[in-house]
Coordinates of N, CA and C in Angstrom, one line a residue:
X1 N -34.4 -10.5 32.1 CA -34.4 -11.3 33.3 C -33.6 -12.6 33.1
X2 N -32.7 -12.9 33.9 CA -31.9 -14.1 33.8 C -32.7 -15.4 34.1
X3 N -32.4 -16.5 33.5 CA -33.2 -17.7 33.8 C -32.3 -18.9 33.5
X4 N -32.6 -20.0 34.2 CA -31.9 -21.3 33.9 C -32.7 -22.2 33.1
X5 N -32.1 -23.1 32.3 CA -32.8 -24.1 31.5 C -31.9 -25.3 31.5
X6 N -32.5 -26.4 31.2 CA -31.8 -27.7 31.0 C -31.4 -27.9 29.6
X7 N -30.1 -28.0 29.3 CA -29.7 -28.2 27.9 C -30.3 -29.4 27.3
X8 N -30.6 -29.3 26.0 CA -31.2 -30.4 25.3 C -30.2 -31.1 24.4
X9 N -30.3 -32.4 24.3 CA -29.4 -33.1 23.4 C -30.2 -33.5 22.1
X10 N -31.3 -32.9 21.8 CA -32.1 -33.1 20.6 C -31.3 -32.6 19.4
X11 N -31.1 -33.3 18.3 CA -30.4 -32.8 17.2 C -30.9 -31.4 16.7
X12 N -30.0 -30.5 16.4 CA -30.5 -29.2 16.0 C -30.3 -29.0 14.5
X13 N -31.1 -28.0 14.0 CA -30.9 -27.7 12.6 C -29.5 -27.1 12.4
X14 N -28.9 -27.5 11.2 CA -27.5 -27.1 10.9 C -27.5 -26.5 9.5
X15 N -26.9 -25.3 9.3 CA -26.6 -24.8 8.0 C -25.1 -24.8 7.8
X16 N -24.7 -25.5 6.7 CA -23.3 -25.5 6.4 C -22.8 -24.2 5.8
X17 N -21.8 -23.6 6.4 CA -21.3 -22.4 5.8 C -20.6 -22.6 4.5
X18 N -19.9 -23.7 4.5 CA -19.1 -24.2 3.3 C -18.9 -25.7 3.5
X19 N -19.3 -26.5 2.6 CA -19.3 -28.0 2.9 C -17.9 -28.4 3.3
X20 N -16.9 -27.9 2.7 CA -15.5 -28.3 3.0 C -15.1 -27.9 4.4
X21 N -15.8 -27.0 5.1 CA -15.5 -26.6 6.4 C -16.1 -27.5 7.5
X22 N -17.2 -28.2 7.1 CA -18.0 -28.9 8.1 C -17.2 -29.9 8.9
X23 N -16.3 -30.7 8.4 CA -15.5 -31.6 9.2 C -14.7 -30.9 10.2
X24 N -14.3 -29.6 10.0 CA -13.4 -28.9 10.9 C -14.1 -28.1 11.9
X25 N -15.2 -27.4 11.5 CA -15.9 -26.5 12.5 C -17.4 -26.8 12.6
X26 N -17.9 -27.8 12.0 CA -19.3 -28.0 12.0 C -20.1 -27.0 11.2
X27 N -21.4 -27.0 11.4 CA -22.2 -26.0 10.8 C -22.7 -25.0 11.7
X28 N -23.6 -24.1 11.2 CA -24.2 -23.0 12.0 C -25.5 -23.5 12.6
X29 N -25.7 -23.5 13.9 CA -26.9 -23.9 14.5 C -27.8 -22.7 14.8
X30 N -29.1 -23.0 15.1 CA -30.0 -22.0 15.5 C -29.4 -21.2 16.7
X31 N -29.7 -19.9 16.7 CA -29.2 -19.1 17.8 C -27.7 -19.0 17.9
X32 N -27.0 -19.1 16.7 CA -25.6 -19.1 16.7 C -25.1 -17.9 15.8
X33 N -23.9 -17.4 16.1 CA -23.3 -16.3 15.3 C -21.9 -16.7 14.9
X34 N -21.6 -16.6 13.6 CA -20.3 -16.8 13.1 C -19.7 -15.4 12.6
X35 N -18.5 -15.2 13.1 CA -17.8 -14.0 12.6 C -16.7 -14.5 11.6
X36 N -16.8 -14.0 10.4 CA -15.9 -14.4 9.3 C -15.1 -13.2 8.7
X37 N -13.8 -13.3 8.7 CA -13.0 -12.3 8.0 C -12.4 -13.0 6.8
X38 N -12.6 -12.4 5.6 CA -12.0 -12.9 4.4 C -11.0 -11.8 3.9
X39 N -10.0 -12.3 3.2 CA -8.9 -11.4 2.8 C -8.8 -11.3 1.3
X40 N -9.8 -11.8 0.6 CA -9.8 -11.7 -0.9 C -11.2 -12.0 -1.4
X41 N -11.4 -11.6 -2.6 CA -12.8 -11.7 -3.2 C -13.3 -13.1 -3.4
X42 N -12.3 -14.0 -3.7 CA -12.7 -15.4 -3.9 C -13.2 -16.0 -2.5
X43 N -12.5 -15.8 -1.5 CA -12.9 -16.3 -0.2 C -14.3 -15.7 0.3
X44 N -14.5 -14.4 0.1 CA -15.7 -13.8 0.4 C -16.9 -14.3 -0.4
X45 N -16.7 -14.5 -1.7 CA -17.7 -15.0 -2.6 C -18.1 -16.5 -2.2
X46 N -17.1 -17.3 -1.8 CA -17.4 -18.7 -1.5 C -18.2 -18.8 -0.2
X47 N -17.8 -18.1 0.9 CA -18.6 -18.3 2.1 C -20.0 -17.6 2.0
X48 N -20.0 -16.5 1.2 CA -21.3 -15.8 1.1 C -22.3 -16.6 0.3
X49 N -21.9 -17.0 -0.9 CA -22.9 -17.7 -1.7 C -23.1 -19.2 -1.3
X50 N -22.1 -19.8 -0.8 CA -22.3 -21.2 -0.4 C -23.3 -21.3 0.8
X51 N -23.1 -20.4 1.8 CA -23.9 -20.5 3.0 C -25.3 -20.1 2.7
X52 N -25.5 -19.1 1.8 CA -26.9 -18.7 1.4 C -27.5 -19.8 0.6
X53 N -26.8 -20.4 -0.3 CA -27.4 -21.5 -1.1 C -27.8 -22.7 -0.2
X54 N -27.0 -23.0 0.8 CA -27.3 -24.1 1.7 C -28.5 -23.8 2.5
X55 N -28.7 -22.6 2.9 CA -29.9 -22.2 3.6 C -31.2 -22.3 2.7
X56 N -31.0 -21.8 1.5 CA -32.1 -21.8 0.6 C -32.5 -23.3 0.2
X57 N -31.5 -24.1 0.0 CA -31.8 -25.5 -0.3 C -32.5 -26.2 0.8
X58 N -32.3 -25.8 2.0 CA -33.0 -26.4 3.2 C -34.4 -25.7 3.4
X59 N -34.7 -24.8 2.5 CA -36.0 -24.0 2.5 C -36.2 -23.3 3.9
X60 N -35.0 -22.7 4.3 CA -35.0 -21.9 5.5 C -35.1 -20.4 5.0
X61 N -36.0 -19.6 5.6 CA -36.1 -18.2 5.2 C -34.7 -17.5 5.3
X62 N -34.3 -16.9 4.2 CA -33.0 -16.4 4.0 C -32.9 -14.9 3.7
X63 N -32.1 -14.2 4.3 CA -32.0 -12.8 4.2 C -30.5 -12.4 4.0
X64 N -30.3 -11.4 3.1 CA -28.9 -10.8 2.9 C -29.0 -9.3 3.2
X65 N -28.0 -8.9 4.0 CA -28.0 -7.4 4.4 C -26.6 -6.9 4.3
X66 N -26.5 -5.7 3.8 CA -25.2 -5.0 3.7 C -25.4 -3.5 3.4
X67 N -24.3 -2.7 3.5 CA -24.5 -1.3 3.2 C -24.1 -1.0 1.8
X68 N -23.6 -1.9 1.0 CA -23.1 -1.6 -0.4 C -24.0 -2.4 -1.4
X69 N -23.5 -2.5 -2.6 CA -24.2 -3.3 -3.6 C -23.4 -4.5 -4.1
X70 N -23.0 -5.3 -3.2 CA -22.1 -6.4 -3.5 C -22.8 -7.8 -3.6
X71 N -24.0 -7.8 -4.2 CA -24.7 -9.1 -4.3 C -25.1 -9.3 -5.7
X72 N -24.9 -10.6 -6.2 CA -25.3 -11.0 -7.5 C -26.2 -12.2 -7.5
X73 N -27.4 -12.0 -8.0 CA -28.3 -13.2 -8.2 C -27.8 -14.2 -9.2
X74 N -27.1 -13.6 -10.2 CA -26.5 -14.5 -11.2 C -25.5 -15.5 -10.6
X75 N -24.6 -14.9 -9.7 CA -23.7 -15.7 -9.0 C -24.4 -16.7 -8.1
X76 N -25.4 -16.3 -7.3 CA -26.1 -17.2 -6.4 C -26.7 -18.4 -7.2
X77 N -27.2 -18.1 -8.4 CA -27.8 -19.1 -9.2 C -26.9 -20.3 -9.6
X78 N -25.5 -20.0 -9.5 CA -24.6 -21.1 -9.8 C -24.5 -22.0 -8.6
X79 N -24.9 -21.5 -7.4 CA -24.8 -22.3 -6.2 C -26.1 -23.0 -5.8
X80 N -27.3 -22.4 -6.2 CA -28.6 -22.9 -5.8 C -29.6 -22.6 -6.9
X81 N -30.5 -23.5 -7.1 CA -31.6 -23.4 -8.1 C -32.7 -22.5 -7.5
X82 N -32.6 -22.2 -6.2 CA -33.7 -21.5 -5.5 C -33.3 -20.0 -5.2
X83 N -32.5 -19.5 -6.1 CA -31.9 -18.2 -5.9 C -32.9 -17.1 -5.8
X84 N -34.1 -17.3 -6.3 CA -35.2 -16.3 -6.3 C -35.8 -16.1 -4.9
X85 N -35.5 -17.0 -4.0 CA -36.2 -17.0 -2.7 C -35.5 -16.1 -1.6
X86 N -34.4 -15.5 -2.0 CA -33.7 -14.7 -1.0 C -34.4 -13.3 -0.9
X87 N -34.4 -12.7 0.3 CA -34.8 -11.3 0.5 C -33.6 -10.5 0.9
X88 N -33.5 -9.3 0.4 CA -32.3 -8.5 0.6 C -32.7 -7.1 1.2
X89 N -31.7 -6.5 1.9 CA -32.0 -5.2 2.5 C -30.7 -4.5 2.7
X90 N -30.8 -3.2 2.9 CA -29.6 -2.3 3.2 C -29.6 -1.9 4.6
X91 N -28.5 -2.0 5.3 CA -28.3 -1.4 6.6 C -27.0 -0.6 6.6
X92 N -27.0 0.5 7.4 CA -25.8 1.3 7.5 C -25.3 1.5 8.9
X93 N -26.1 1.1 9.8 CA -25.7 1.3 11.3 C -26.1 0.0 12.0
X94 N -25.5 -0.2 13.1 CA -25.9 -1.4 13.9 C -27.3 -1.3 14.3
X95 N -27.8 -0.1 14.6 CA -29.2 0.0 15.0 C -30.2 -0.5 13.9
X96 N -29.8 -0.1 12.6 CA -30.7 -0.6 11.5 C -30.6 -2.1 11.4
X97 N -29.4 -2.7 11.6 CA -29.3 -4.1 11.6 C -30.2 -4.8 12.7
X98 N -30.2 -4.2 13.9 CA -31.0 -4.7 14.9 C -32.5 -4.7 14.6
X99 N -32.9 -3.6 13.9 CA -34.3 -3.4 13.5 C -34.6 -4.5 12.4
X100 N -33.7 -4.8 11.5 CA -33.9 -5.7 10.5 C -34.0 -7.1 11.1
X101 N -33.2 -7.5 12.1 CA -33.3 -8.8 12.7 C -34.6 -9.0 13.4
X102 N -35.2 -7.9 14.0 CA -36.5 -8.0 14.6 C -37.6 -8.3 13.6
X103 N -37.3 -7.9 12.3 CA -38.4 -8.1 11.3 C -38.3 -9.5 10.6
X104 N -37.2 -10.2 10.7 CA -37.1 -11.5 10.0 C -37.9 -12.5 10.7
X105 N -38.2 -13.6 10.0 CA -38.9 -14.7 10.6 C -38.0 -15.4 11.7
X106 N -38.6 -16.0 12.7 CA -37.9 -16.8 13.6 C -37.2 -18.0 12.8
X107 N -36.1 -18.5 13.3 CA -35.4 -19.6 12.7 C -35.0 -19.3 11.3
X108 N -34.6 -18.0 11.0 CA -34.2 -17.6 9.7 C -32.7 -17.6 9.6
X109 N -32.1 -17.6 8.4 CA -30.7 -17.5 8.1 C -30.5 -16.0 7.7
X110 N -29.5 -15.3 8.3 CA -29.2 -14.0 7.9 C -27.7 -13.9 7.6
X111 N -27.3 -13.4 6.4 CA -25.9 -13.1 6.1 C -25.7 -11.6 6.0
X112 N -24.8 -11.1 6.8 CA -24.5 -9.7 6.8 C -23.1 -9.5 6.2
X113 N -22.9 -8.8 5.1 CA -21.6 -8.6 4.5 C -21.2 -7.1 4.9
X114 N -19.8 -7.0 4.9 CA -19.2 -5.7 5.2 C -19.7 -5.1 6.6
X115 N -19.9 -6.1 7.6 CA -20.3 -5.6 8.9 C -19.4 -4.6 9.5
X116 N -18.1 -4.7 9.3 CA -17.1 -3.9 10.0 C -17.2 -2.4 9.6
X117 N -17.9 -2.1 8.6 CA -18.0 -0.6 8.2 C -19.3 0.0 8.7
X118 N -20.2 -0.8 9.3 CA -21.4 -0.2 9.9 C -21.1 0.8 10.9
X119 N -21.9 1.9 11.0 CA -21.7 2.9 12.1 C -22.4 2.5 13.4
X120 N -21.9 3.1 14.4 CA -22.6 3.0 15.8 C -22.5 1.6 16.4
X121 N -21.4 0.9 16.0 CA -21.2 -0.4 16.7 C -20.7 -0.2 18.1
X122 N -21.5 -0.6 19.1 CA -21.0 -0.5 20.5 C -21.4 -1.7 21.3
X123 N -20.9 -1.8 22.5 CA -21.1 -3.0 23.3 C -22.6 -3.2 23.6
X124 N -23.3 -2.2 23.9 CA -24.8 -2.3 24.2 C -25.5 -2.9 23.0
X125 N -25.2 -2.4 21.8 CA -25.8 -2.9 20.6 C -25.4 -4.3 20.3
X126 N -24.2 -4.7 20.5 CA -23.8 -6.1 20.2 C -24.4 -7.1 21.2
X127 N -24.6 -6.7 22.4 CA -25.3 -7.5 23.4 C -26.8 -7.6 23.0
X128 N -27.4 -6.6 22.5 CA -28.8 -6.6 22.0 C -28.9 -7.6 20.8
X129 N -27.9 -7.5 19.9 CA -27.9 -8.4 18.8 C -27.9 -9.8 19.2
X130 N -27.0 -10.1 20.2 CA -26.9 -11.5 20.7 C -28.3 -11.9 21.3
X131 N -29.0 -11.0 22.0 CA -30.3 -11.4 22.6 C -31.3 -11.7 21.5
X132 N -31.3 -10.9 20.4 CA -32.3 -11.1 19.4 C -32.0 -12.5 18.7
X133 N -30.8 -12.8 18.4 CA -30.4 -14.0 17.8 C -30.8 -15.2 18.7
X134 N -30.6 -15.1 20.0 CA -31.0 -16.2 20.9 C -32.6 -16.3 20.9
X135 N -33.3 -15.2 21.0 CA -34.7 -15.2 21.2 C -35.4 -15.7 19.9
X136 N -34.9 -15.3 18.8 CA -35.6 -15.7 17.5 C -35.0 -16.9 16.8
X137 N -34.0 -17.5 17.4 CA -33.4 -18.7 16.8 C -32.7 -18.5 15.5
X138 N -32.2 -17.3 15.3 CA -31.6 -17.0 14.0 C -30.2 -17.6 13.8
X139 N -30.0 -18.0 12.6 CA -28.6 -18.4 12.1 C -28.0 -17.2 11.5
X140 N -26.9 -16.7 12.1 CA -26.3 -15.4 11.7 C -24.9 -15.5 11.3
X141 N -24.5 -15.0 10.2 CA -23.1 -14.8 9.8 C -22.8 -13.3 9.6
X142 N -21.9 -12.8 10.4 CA -21.4 -11.5 10.2 C -20.0 -11.6 9.5
X143 N -19.9 -11.0 8.3 CA -18.6 -11.2 7.6 C -18.1 -9.8 7.2
X144 N -16.8 -9.8 7.0 CA -16.1 -8.6 6.5 C -14.9 -9.0 5.6
X145 N -14.9 -8.4 4.4 CA -13.8 -8.6 3.5 C -12.7 -7.5 3.8
X146 N -11.7 -7.9 4.5 CA -10.7 -6.9 4.9 C -9.6 -6.7 3.8
X147 N -9.4 -5.5 3.4 CA -8.4 -5.2 2.4 C -7.0 -5.3 3.1
X148 N -6.9 -4.9 4.4 CA -5.7 -5.0 5.1 C -6.0 -5.7 6.5
X149 N -5.1 -6.6 6.9 CA -5.4 -7.4 8.1 C -4.0 -7.7 8.7
X150 N -3.9 -7.5 10.0 CA -2.7 -7.8 10.8 C -2.8 -9.3 11.1
X151 N -2.1 -10.1 10.3 CA -2.1 -11.6 10.5 C -1.4 -12.0 11.8
X152 N -0.6 -11.1 12.4 CA 0.1 -11.5 13.6 C -0.7 -11.3 14.9
X153 N -1.9 -10.6 14.7 CA -2.7 -10.4 15.9 C -4.2 -10.4 15.4
X154 N -4.6 -11.6 15.1 CA -6.0 -11.8 14.6 C -7.1 -11.5 15.6
X155 N -6.8 -11.8 16.9 CA -7.8 -11.5 17.9 C -8.1 -10.0 17.9
X156 N -7.1 -9.2 17.8 CA -7.3 -7.7 17.8 C -8.1 -7.3 16.5
X157 N -7.8 -8.0 15.4 CA -8.6 -7.7 14.2 C -10.1 -8.1 14.4
X158 N -10.4 -9.2 15.0 CA -11.8 -9.5 15.3 C -12.4 -8.5 16.2
X159 N -11.6 -8.0 17.2 CA -12.1 -7.1 18.2 C -12.4 -5.7 17.5
X160 N -11.5 -5.4 16.5 CA -11.7 -4.1 15.8 C -12.9 -4.2 14.9
X161 N -13.2 -5.3 14.2 CA -14.3 -5.4 13.3 C -15.6 -5.8 13.9
X162 N -15.5 -6.6 15.0 CA -16.8 -7.2 15.6 C -17.0 -6.8 17.0
X163 N -16.0 -6.1 17.6 CA -16.1 -5.5 18.9 C -16.1 -6.5 20.1
X164 N -17.0 -7.4 20.1 CA -17.0 -8.4 21.2 C -17.0 -9.8 20.6
X165 N -15.8 -10.3 20.2 CA -15.8 -11.6 19.5 C -16.2 -12.8 20.5
X166 N -16.2 -12.5 21.8 CA -16.6 -13.5 22.7 C -18.0 -13.9 22.6
X167 N -18.9 -13.1 21.9 CA -20.3 -13.4 21.7 C -20.5 -14.4 20.6
X168 N -19.5 -14.8 19.9 CA -19.7 -15.6 18.7 C -19.3 -17.0 18.9
X169 N -20.0 -17.9 18.2 CA -19.7 -19.4 18.3 C -18.6 -19.7 17.4
X170 N -18.5 -19.1 16.2 CA -17.4 -19.3 15.3 C -16.6 -18.0 15.0
X171 N -15.3 -18.1 15.0 CA -14.4 -17.0 14.5 C -13.5 -17.6 13.5
X172 N -13.6 -17.2 12.2 CA -12.8 -17.8 11.1 C -12.2 -16.7 10.3
X173 N -11.0 -17.0 9.8 CA -10.3 -16.2 8.8 C -10.1 -17.1 7.6
X174 N -10.5 -16.6 6.4 CA -10.4 -17.4 5.2 C -9.6 -16.6 4.1
X175 N -8.8 -17.4 3.4 CA -8.0 -16.8 2.3 C -7.9 -17.9 1.3
X176 N -7.8 -17.5 0.0 CA -7.7 -18.4 -1.1 C -6.3 -18.2 -1.7
X177 N -5.6 -19.3 -2.0 CA -4.4 -19.3 -2.7 C -4.5 -20.2 -3.9
X178 N -3.8 -19.8 -5.0 CA -3.9 -20.6 -6.2 C -2.5 -20.8 -6.8
X179 N -2.3 -22.0 -7.5 CA -1.1 -22.3 -8.1 C -1.3 -23.2 -9.3
X180 N -1.0 -22.8 -10.5 CA -1.1 -23.6 -11.7 C -2.6 -24.2 -11.8
X181 N -3.5 -23.3 -11.6 CA -4.9 -23.7 -11.8 C -5.6 -24.5 -10.7
X182 N -4.9 -24.7 -9.6 CA -5.5 -25.3 -8.5 C -5.5 -24.4 -7.3
X183 N -6.6 -24.5 -6.5 CA -6.8 -23.5 -5.4 C -7.0 -24.2 -4.1
X184 N -6.6 -23.5 -3.0 CA -6.8 -24.0 -1.7 C -7.4 -22.9 -0.8
X185 N -8.2 -23.3 0.1 CA -8.8 -22.4 1.1 C -7.9 -22.5 2.3
X186 N -7.2 -21.5 2.7 CA -6.4 -21.4 3.8 C -7.2 -20.8 5.0
X187 N -7.3 -21.6 6.0 CA -8.3 -21.2 7.1 C -7.6 -21.2 8.4
X188 N -7.9 -20.1 9.2 CA -7.6 -20.0 10.6 C -8.8 -20.1 11.4
X189 N -8.9 -21.1 12.3 CA -10.0 -21.3 13.2 C -9.5 -20.7 14.6
X190 N -10.1 -19.6 15.0 CA -9.8 -19.0 16.3 C -10.8 -19.5 17.3
X191 N -12.1 -19.8 16.9 CA -13.1 -20.2 17.8 C -14.1 -21.1 17.1
X192 N -14.5 -22.2 17.7 CA -15.4 -23.2 17.1 C -16.2 -23.8 18.3
X193 N -17.4 -24.4 18.0 CA -18.1 -25.1 19.0 C -17.3 -26.1 19.8
X194 N -17.6 -26.4 21.0 CA -16.8 -27.3 21.9 C -16.3 -28.6 21.2
X195 N -17.2 -29.2 20.4 CA -16.9 -30.5 19.9 C -15.8 -30.4 18.7
X196 N -15.6 -29.1 18.3 CA -14.6 -28.9 17.2 C -13.4 -28.1 17.7
X197 N -13.3 -27.9 19.0 CA -12.2 -27.1 19.6 C -10.8 -27.7 19.2
X198 N -10.8 -29.0 19.0 CA -9.5 -29.6 18.7 C -8.9 -29.1 17.4
X199 N -9.8 -28.5 16.5 CA -9.3 -28.1 15.2 C -9.0 -26.6 15.2
X200 N -8.9 -26.0 16.4 CA -8.4 -24.6 16.5 C -7.0 -24.5 15.9
X201 N -6.8 -23.5 15.0 CA -5.5 -23.4 14.4 C -5.6 -23.2 12.9
X202 N -4.5 -23.6 12.2 CA -4.4 -23.4 10.7 C -4.7 -24.6 9.9
X203 N -5.4 -24.4 8.8 CA -5.7 -25.5 7.9 C -5.7 -25.1 6.5
X204 N -5.4 -26.0 5.6 CA -5.4 -25.7 4.1 C -6.2 -26.8 3.4
X205 N -7.2 -26.4 2.7 CA -8.2 -27.3 2.1 C -8.3 -27.2 0.6
X206 N -8.3 -28.3 -0.1 CA -8.5 -28.1 -1.6 C -9.9 -27.6 -1.9
X207 N -10.0 -26.7 -2.8 CA -11.3 -26.0 -3.1 C -11.6 -25.8 -4.6
X208 N -10.9 -26.7 -5.4 CA -11.1 -26.5 -6.8 C -12.5 -26.5 -7.3
X209 N -13.3 -27.4 -6.8 CA -14.7 -27.6 -7.4 C -15.5 -26.3 -7.1
X210 N -15.3 -25.7 -6.0 CA -16.1 -24.5 -5.6 C -15.6 -23.3 -6.4
X211 N -14.3 -23.2 -6.6 CA -13.7 -22.1 -7.4 C -14.2 -22.1 -8.8
X212 N -14.4 -23.4 -9.4 CA -14.8 -23.5 -10.7 C -16.2 -22.9 -10.9
X213 N -17.1 -23.0 -9.9 CA -18.4 -22.4 -10.0 C -18.3 -20.9 -10.2
X214 N -17.3 -20.3 -9.5 CA -17.1 -18.8 -9.6 C -16.5 -18.4 -11.0
X215 N -15.6 -19.3 -11.5 CA -14.9 -19.0 -12.8 C -15.7 -19.3 -14.0
X216 N -16.8 -20.1 -13.8 CA -17.6 -20.5 -15.0 C -18.2 -19.3 -15.8

């Protein structure tokens, strides 16, 4: 049933996806979804472990879901001293992801890796996902590390991997480049909250300190 409500200007909880991104796109709020495409292992590792660590450090219930075995507690411990507090699960279809989201606590942070390879992704399921996130106040990141990506048509890539990108508050493409021991996060912002819409486009951010955590 549709309903109207009066928007609130009360400050909301924020989870930083990656501290270096916050000035450009803000953080993830309750009942928000970020769609993130990464094009290399460094970029995927950064957004995955940084965002999870930030949620754990805020003592927000934190969950990690994916269909493969791509998670390392040892890596997470480099980003957060509370690495033991995360709960993990396996999902192989969009329906299983919806069931998992119904099980998590309200106001939880959920990171889903390799979302683009889940089976049975359809419009009805994506709309149901949006409804669950809104109803339970979930902070949700759906990510996919793409081995191949058409950089000339990123909107089509988001539609291919996430089906309905219009449902998301953030749409980001992340890549890491390195030269002579220094690293930069090359970022494309396709969609961000209204107060950050001015930053839509391309950015390049120094990221040496975060890469050092991975290389230690």
